[in-house]
Tab-separated table of N, CA and C in Angstrom:
chain	number	residue	atom	x	y	z
A	760	MET	N	-114.265	-63.576	-102.738
A	760	MET	CA	-112.832	-63.722	-103.741
A	760	MET	C	-112.811	-64.346	-104.502
A	761	ASP	N	-112.558	-64.066	-105.683
A	761	ASP	CA	-112.754	-65.162	-106.843
A	761	ASP	C	-111.847	-66.447	-107.298
A	762	SER	N	-112.801	-67.341	-106.913
A	762	SER	CA	-111.453	-68.839	-106.488
A	762	SER	C	-110.645	-69.288	-107.592
A	763	LYS	N	-110.589	-68.629	-109.027
A	763	LYS	CA	-109.738	-68.896	-109.892
A	763	LYS	C	-108.465	-68.187	-109.833
A	764	LYS	N	-108.984	-66.589	-108.656
A	764	LYS	CA	-107.134	-66.222	-108.285
A	764	LYS	C	-107.005	-66.482	-106.969
A	765	LYS	N	-105.612	-66.302	-107.211
A	765	LYS	CA	-104.704	-67.231	-106.055
A	765	LYS	C	-103.656	-66.255	-104.970
A	766	ASP	N	-104.538	-65.572	-103.938
A	766	ASP	CA	-103.002	-64.717	-103.239
A	766	ASP	C	-101.742	-65.464	-103.078
A	767	LEU	N	-100.974	-63.984	-103.632
A	767	LEU	CA	-99.509	-64.950	-102.857
A	767	LEU	C	-99.322	-64.333	-101.589
A	768	GLU	N	-98.148	-65.400	-101.494
A	768	GLU	CA	-98.268	-64.588	-100.012
A	768	GLU	C	-96.491	-65.290	-100.250
A	769	ALA	N	-95.947	-64.779	-99.343
A	769	ALA	CA	-94.257	-64.845	-98.870
A	769	ALA	C	-93.524	-65.870	-99.055
A	770	GLY	N	-94.761	-67.131	-98.586
A	770	GLY	CA	-94.269	-68.307	-98.801
A	770	GLY	C	-94.182	-68.209	-100.338
A	771	ASP	N	-95.002	-67.875	-101.017
A	771	ASP	CA	-94.477	-68.411	-102.577
A	771	ASP	C	-93.709	-67.799	-103.347
A	772	TRP	N	-93.396	-66.599	-102.871
A	772	TRP	CA	-92.549	-65.457	-103.276
A	772	TRP	C	-90.613	-66.109	-102.668
A	773	ASN	N	-90.664	-66.791	-102.224
A	773	ASN	CA	-89.575	-67.449	-101.275
A	773	ASN	C	-89.208	-68.377	-101.903
A	774	GLU	N	-90.316	-69.423	-102.482
A	774	GLU	CA	-89.954	-70.335	-103.181
A	774	GLU	C	-89.600	-70.309	-104.384
A	775	ALA	N	-90.288	-69.367	-104.880
A	775	ALA	CA	-89.592	-68.721	-106.385
A	775	ALA	C	-88.134	-68.540	-106.680
A	776	TYR	N	-88.172	-68.118	-105.494
A	776	TYR	CA	-87.053	-67.101	-105.426
A	776	TYR	C	-85.560	-68.648	-105.402
A	777	GLU	N	-85.828	-69.453	-104.355
A	777	GLU	CA	-85.223	-70.744	-104.091
A	777	GLU	C	-85.456	-71.603	-105.233
A	778	LYS	N	-85.858	-71.534	-105.460
A	778	LYS	CA	-86.359	-72.692	-107.215
A	778	LYS	C	-85.171	-72.138	-108.066
A	779	GLY	N	-85.541	-71.213	-108.497
A	779	GLY	CA	-84.744	-69.697	-109.153
A	779	GLY	C	-85.971	-69.648	-110.024
A	780	ALA	N	-87.083	-69.879	-110.497
A	780	ALA	CA	-88.323	-69.403	-111.110
A	780	ALA	C	-88.660	-68.117	-110.976
A	781	THR	N	-87.646	-67.236	-111.143
A	781	THR	CA	-87.666	-66.029	-110.403
A	781	THR	C	-87.575	-65.328	-112.407
A	782	PRO	N	-88.217	-65.334	-113.353
A	782	PRO	CA	-87.615	-64.650	-115.083
A	782	PRO	C	-87.315	-63.594	-114.689
A	783	TRP	N	-87.717	-62.770	-114.144
A	783	TRP	CA	-88.013	-61.131	-114.127
A	783	TRP	C	-86.873	-60.756	-113.293
A	784	ASP	N	-85.769	-61.774	-113.085
A	784	ASP	CA	-84.669	-61.426	-112.041
A	784	ASP	C	-83.537	-61.160	-113.174
A	785	LEU	N	-82.920	-60.297	-113.798
A	785	LEU	CA	-81.878	-60.128	-114.384
A	785	LEU	C	-80.634	-60.622	-113.756
A	786	SER	N	-80.519	-60.674	-112.560
A	786	SER	CA	-79.321	-61.219	-111.642
A	786	SER	C	-78.070	-60.453	-111.553
A	787	THR	N	-78.496	-59.136	-111.894
A	787	THR	CA	-77.550	-58.196	-112.559
A	787	THR	C	-78.206	-56.720	-112.332
A	788	PRO	N	-77.822	-55.684	-111.828
A	788	PRO	CA	-78.379	-54.037	-111.825
A	788	PRO	C	-79.193	-53.774	-113.424
A	789	THR	N	-80.209	-52.923	-113.090
A	789	THR	CA	-80.987	-52.976	-114.760
A	789	THR	C	-80.050	-51.976	-115.069
A	790	PRO	N	-79.487	-52.034	-116.232
A	790	PRO	CA	-78.525	-51.155	-116.876
A	790	PRO	C	-78.658	-49.236	-117.374
A	791	GLU	N	-80.333	-49.283	-117.426
A	791	GLU	CA	-81.008	-48.480	-117.990
A	791	GLU	C	-81.009	-47.379	-116.333
A	792	PHE	N	-81.406	-48.189	-114.836
A	792	PHE	CA	-81.153	-47.523	-114.050
A	792	PHE	C	-79.558	-46.411	-113.461
A	793	ILE	N	-79.248	-47.870	-113.831
A	793	ILE	CA	-77.605	-47.287	-113.381
A	793	ILE	C	-77.000	-46.223	-114.568
A	794	ARG	N	-77.250	-46.155	-115.867
A	794	ARG	CA	-77.079	-45.089	-116.625
A	794	ARG	C	-77.321	-43.508	-115.934
A	795	LEU	N	-79.201	-43.867	-115.116
A	795	LEU	CA	-79.458	-42.434	-115.421
A	795	LEU	C	-79.196	-42.197	-114.042
A	796	ALA	N	-78.589	-43.112	-113.145
A	796	ALA	CA	-77.898	-42.793	-111.872
A	796	ALA	C	-76.823	-42.465	-112.054
A	797	HIS	N	-76.207	-42.378	-113.087
A	797	HIS	CA	-74.729	-41.765	-113.589
A	797	HIS	C	-74.888	-40.096	-114.274
A	798	ALA	N	-76.297	-39.948	-115.168
A	798	ALA	CA	-76.454	-38.931	-115.590
A	798	ALA	C	-76.929	-37.967	-114.307
A	799	GLY	N	-77.235	-38.678	-113.140
A	799	GLY	CA	-77.887	-37.393	-112.255
A	799	GLY	C	-79.029	-37.216	-112.074
A	800	ARG	N	-79.933	-38.247	-112.932
A	800	ARG	CA	-81.162	-38.426	-112.751
A	800	ARG	C	-82.506	-39.061	-110.998
A	801	PHE	N	-81.280	-39.210	-110.540
A	801	PHE	CA	-82.287	-39.776	-109.404
A	801	PHE	C	-81.368	-39.059	-108.459
A	802	GLY	N	-81.243	-37.801	-108.493
A	802	GLY	CA	-80.676	-36.557	-107.084
A	802	GLY	C	-79.161	-36.766	-107.063
A	803	ASP	N	-78.758	-36.011	-106.491
A	803	ASP	CA	-76.892	-36.531	-106.311
A	803	ASP	C	-77.055	-37.757	-105.400
A	804	LYS	N	-75.891	-37.941	-104.822
A	804	LYS	CA	-75.360	-39.327	-104.622
A	804	LYS	C	-75.814	-39.258	-102.907
A	805	THR	N	-76.528	-38.438	-102.429
A	805	THR	CA	-76.385	-38.404	-101.047
A	805	THR	C	-78.200	-38.603	-100.891
A	806	SER	N	-79.366	-38.543	-101.427
A	806	SER	CA	-80.113	-39.115	-101.947
A	806	SER	C	-80.477	-40.432	-101.623
A	807	GLN	N	-81.913	-40.533	-101.236
A	807	GLN	CA	-82.630	-41.738	-100.833
A	807	GLN	C	-83.568	-42.316	-102.103
A	808	VAL	N	-83.241	-43.723	-102.079
A	808	VAL	CA	-83.381	-44.423	-102.340
A	808	VAL	C	-84.279	-45.852	-102.428
A	809	LEU	N	-85.649	-45.895	-102.848
A	809	LEU	CA	-86.851	-46.816	-102.559
A	809	LEU	C	-86.632	-47.669	-103.529
A	810	PHE	N	-86.085	-49.758	-103.110
A	810	PHE	CA	-86.926	-50.388	-103.964
A	810	PHE	C	-87.851	-51.334	-103.766
A	811	PRO	N	-88.560	-50.992	-103.778
A	811	PRO	CA	-90.344	-52.022	-103.924
A	811	PRO	C	-90.401	-52.760	-104.147
A	812	GLY	N	-90.465	-54.262	-103.982
A	812	GLY	CA	-90.298	-55.768	-104.849
A	812	GLY	C	-88.811	-55.526	-105.363
A	813	ALA	N	-88.481	-55.009	-104.500
A	813	ALA	CA	-86.472	-55.439	-104.800
A	813	ALA	C	-85.975	-57.018	-105.343
A	814	GLY	N	-86.658	-57.802	-104.849
A	814	GLY	CA	-85.982	-58.943	-104.939
A	814	GLY	C	-84.538	-59.175	-104.312
A	815	GLY	N	-83.789	-59.503	-105.454
A	815	GLY	CA	-82.541	-60.400	-105.352
A	815	GLY	C	-81.996	-58.761	-104.673
A	816	ALA	N	-82.327	-57.879	-104.984
A	816	ALA	CA	-82.147	-56.196	-104.188
A	816	ALA	C	-80.892	-55.958	-105.517
A	817	HIS	N	-80.604	-56.323	-106.609
A	817	HIS	CA	-79.322	-56.083	-107.962
A	817	HIS	C	-79.315	-54.231	-107.656
A	818	ASP	N	-80.234	-54.079	-107.798
A	818	ASP	CA	-80.199	-52.032	-107.711
A	818	ASP	C	-79.896	-51.636	-106.469
A	819	PRO	N	-80.578	-51.933	-105.607
A	819	PRO	CA	-79.872	-51.340	-104.594
A	819	PRO	C	-78.817	-51.959	-103.751
A	820	ILE	N	-78.464	-52.570	-103.912
A	820	ILE	CA	-76.570	-52.267	-103.872
A	820	ILE	C	-76.064	-51.859	-104.811
A	821	ALA	N	-76.534	-51.822	-106.443
A	821	ALA	CA	-75.951	-50.922	-107.193
A	821	ALA	C	-75.343	-49.211	-106.845
A	822	PHE	N	-77.278	-48.953	-106.413
A	822	PHE	CA	-76.872	-47.572	-105.908
A	822	PHE	C	-76.398	-47.683	-104.727
A	823	ALA	N	-76.527	-48.310	-103.493
A	823	ALA	CA	-75.639	-47.935	-102.178
A	823	ALA	C	-74.316	-47.787	-102.753
A	824	LYS	N	-73.243	-48.654	-103.628
A	824	LYS	CA	-71.998	-49.035	-103.763
A	824	LYS	C	-71.601	-47.561	-104.893
A	825	LEU	N	-72.788	-46.482	-104.965
A	825	LEU	CA	-72.938	-45.472	-105.698
A	825	LEU	C	-72.549	-44.407	-105.240
A	826	GLY	N	-73.127	-44.841	-103.968
A	826	GLY	CA	-73.183	-43.672	-102.456
A	826	GLY	C	-74.811	-43.323	-102.306
A	827	PHE	N	-75.826	-43.785	-103.122
A	827	PHE	CA	-77.106	-43.421	-102.240
A	827	PHE	C	-77.074	-43.961	-101.200
A	828	GLN	N	-78.294	-43.697	-100.345
A	828	GLN	CA	-79.017	-44.165	-99.072
A	828	GLN	C	-79.817	-45.273	-99.991
A	829	ALA	N	-79.932	-46.046	-99.961
A	829	ALA	CA	-80.761	-47.586	-101.307
A	829	ALA	C	-81.764	-48.247	-99.784
A	830	THR	N	-82.908	-48.216	-100.240
A	830	THR	CA	-83.510	-49.443	-99.479
A	830	THR	C	-84.263	-50.254	-100.466
A	831	ALA	N	-84.580	-51.360	-99.518
A	831	ALA	CA	-84.970	-52.616	-100.717
A	831	ALA	C	-86.110	-53.112	-100.022
A	832	LEU	N	-87.168	-52.745	-100.430
A	832	LEU	CA	-88.531	-53.621	-99.618
A	832	LEU	C	-88.979	-55.227	-100.616
A	833	ASP	N	-89.365	-55.888	-99.696
A	833	ASP	CA	-89.899	-57.271	-100.384
A	833	ASP	C	-90.681	-57.671	-100.308
A	834	PHE	N	-91.449	-58.585	-100.110
A	834	PHE	CA	-92.778	-59.377	-99.658
A	834	PHE	C	-91.602	-60.988	-98.921
A	835	ALA	N	-90.820	-60.837	-100.165
A	835	ALA	CA	-89.964	-62.684	-99.811
A	835	ALA	C	-88.848	-62.226	-98.604
A	836	LYS	N	-88.768	-62.665	-97.643
A	836	LYS	CA	-87.124	-62.293	-96.833
A	836	LYS	C	-86.302	-62.887	-97.717
A	837	ARG	N	-86.378	-64.675	-97.990
A	837	ARG	CA	-85.031	-64.923	-98.426
A	837	ARG	C	-84.121	-64.395	-99.462
A	838	PRO	N	-84.372	-63.816	-100.346
A	838	PRO	CA	-84.342	-63.348	-101.439
A	838	PRO	C	-83.159	-62.104	-100.750
A	839	LEU	N	-83.951	-61.198	-100.003
A	839	LEU	CA	-83.542	-60.013	-99.296
A	839	LEU	C	-82.374	-60.251	-97.801
A	840	GLU	N	-82.233	-62.004	-97.410
A	840	GLU	CA	-81.392	-62.053	-96.783
A	840	GLU	C	-80.145	-62.501	-97.471
A	841	LYS	N	-80.542	-63.044	-98.930
A	841	LYS	CA	-78.919	-63.455	-99.068
A	841	LYS	C	-78.391	-61.860	-100.042
A	842	ALA	N	-79.327	-61.421	-100.449
A	842	ALA	CA	-78.675	-59.965	-100.610
A	842	ALA	C	-77.970	-58.674	-99.923
A	843	ARG	N	-78.341	-59.056	-98.404
A	843	ARG	CA	-77.762	-58.516	-97.480
A	843	ARG	C	-76.324	-59.592	-97.273
A	844	ALA	N	-76.470	-60.633	-97.362
A	844	ALA	CA	-75.329	-60.802	-97.183
A	844	ALA	C	-74.055	-60.723	-98.415
A	845	ARG	N	-74.853	-60.384	-99.361
A	845	ARG	CA	-73.974	-60.012	-100.720
A	845	ARG	C	-73.380	-58.517	-100.496
A	846	ALA	N	-74.215	-58.108	-100.117
A	846	ALA	CA	-74.305	-56.275	-99.976
A	846	ALA	C	-72.905	-56.406	-99.201
A	847	LEU	N	-73.044	-57.129	-97.883
A	847	LEU	CA	-72.002	-56.885	-97.171
A	847	LEU	C	-70.647	-57.299	-97.441
A	848	ALA	N	-70.526	-58.769	-98.595
A	848	ALA	CA	-68.951	-58.921	-98.770
A	848	ALA	C	-68.409	-58.152	-99.682
A	849	GLU	N	-69.622	-57.050	-100.671
A	849	GLU	CA	-69.222	-56.828	-101.676
A	849	GLU	C	-69.197	-55.054	-101.215
A	850	GLY	N	-69.492	-55.223	-100.430
A	850	GLY	CA	-68.803	-53.527	-100.132
A	850	GLY	C	-70.566	-52.806	-100.139
A	851	GLY	N	-71.399	-53.034	-100.448
A	851	GLY	CA	-72.784	-52.490	-100.928
A	851	GLY	C	-73.264	-51.732	-99.662
A	852	ALA	N	-73.205	-52.290	-98.740
A	852	ALA	CA	-73.512	-52.082	-97.431
A	852	ALA	C	-72.559	-51.458	-96.306
A	853	GLU	N	-71.767	-50.797	-96.784
A	853	GLU	CA	-70.635	-50.474	-96.012
A	853	GLU	C	-70.647	-48.804	-96.436
A	854	LYS	N	-70.931	-48.407	-97.473
A	854	LYS	CA	-70.083	-47.610	-98.666
A	854	LYS	C	-71.967	-46.249	-98.675
A	855	SER	N	-72.572	-46.424	-98.349
A	855	SER	CA	-74.525	-46.520	-97.892
A	855	SER	C	-74.917	-46.719	-96.855
A	856	GLU	N	-76.797	-46.279	-96.569
A	856	GLU	CA	-77.734	-46.646	-95.774
A	856	GLU	C	-77.996	-48.144	-96.865
A	857	ALA	N	-77.458	-49.122	-96.754
A	857	ALA	CA	-78.293	-49.921	-97.459
A	857	ALA	C	-79.231	-50.911	-96.281
A	858	MET	N	-80.295	-50.627	-96.559
A	858	MET	CA	-81.226	-51.264	-95.300
A	858	MET	C	-82.069	-51.622	-96.448
A	859	PHE	N	-82.647	-53.385	-95.577
A	859	PHE	CA	-83.271	-54.526	-96.324
A	859	PHE	C	-84.321	-54.467	-95.342
A	860	PHE	N	-85.807	-54.214	-95.929
A	860	PHE	CA	-86.748	-54.212	-95.146
A	860	PHE	C	-87.892	-55.871	-95.829
A	861	PRO	N	-87.351	-57.062	-95.149
A	861	PRO	CA	-88.118	-58.464	-95.778
A	861	PRO	C	-89.357	-58.846	-95.090
A	862	GLY	N	-90.203	-59.564	-96.037
A	862	GLY	CA	-91.257	-60.063	-95.438
A	862	GLY	C	-92.622	-58.713	-94.772
A	863	VAL	N	-93.168	-58.122	-95.148
A	863	VAL	CA	-93.948	-56.719	-95.251
A	863	VAL	C	-95.676	-57.154	-95.697
A	864	GLY	N	-95.572	-58.737	-95.560
A	864	GLY	CA	-96.876	-59.398	-95.522
A	864	GLY	C	-97.354	-59.426	-96.612
A	865	SER	N	-98.387	-59.545	-96.837
A	865	SER	CA	-99.119	-59.482	-97.563
A	865	SER	C	-100.803	-58.638	-98.122
A	866	LEU	N	-100.577	-58.104	-99.346
A	866	LEU	CA	-101.927	-56.872	-99.917
A	866	LEU	C	-102.911	-57.387	-99.464
């Protein structure tokens, strides 16, 4: 392994989310994904949709609210724990099978 490279472990990602050092996180569903979902580009609303690298899971929660079976995957456990609580509070996990799988390990 190149000594200049650093493997990112789940703890690194958790720390980034705890510190708010996540410039890639829109803190809202991706507008284009929502537009495409409404246009039927992800199949009918009973379709299963997988979101790898879901982070704060804004997209899976939005898709679950639309009726899709949304699954969120991420290496980091902490943002998905927060997302699961948010989905339950907002009703996203009730309207569909919103499933969260945190901590799947490192590559």
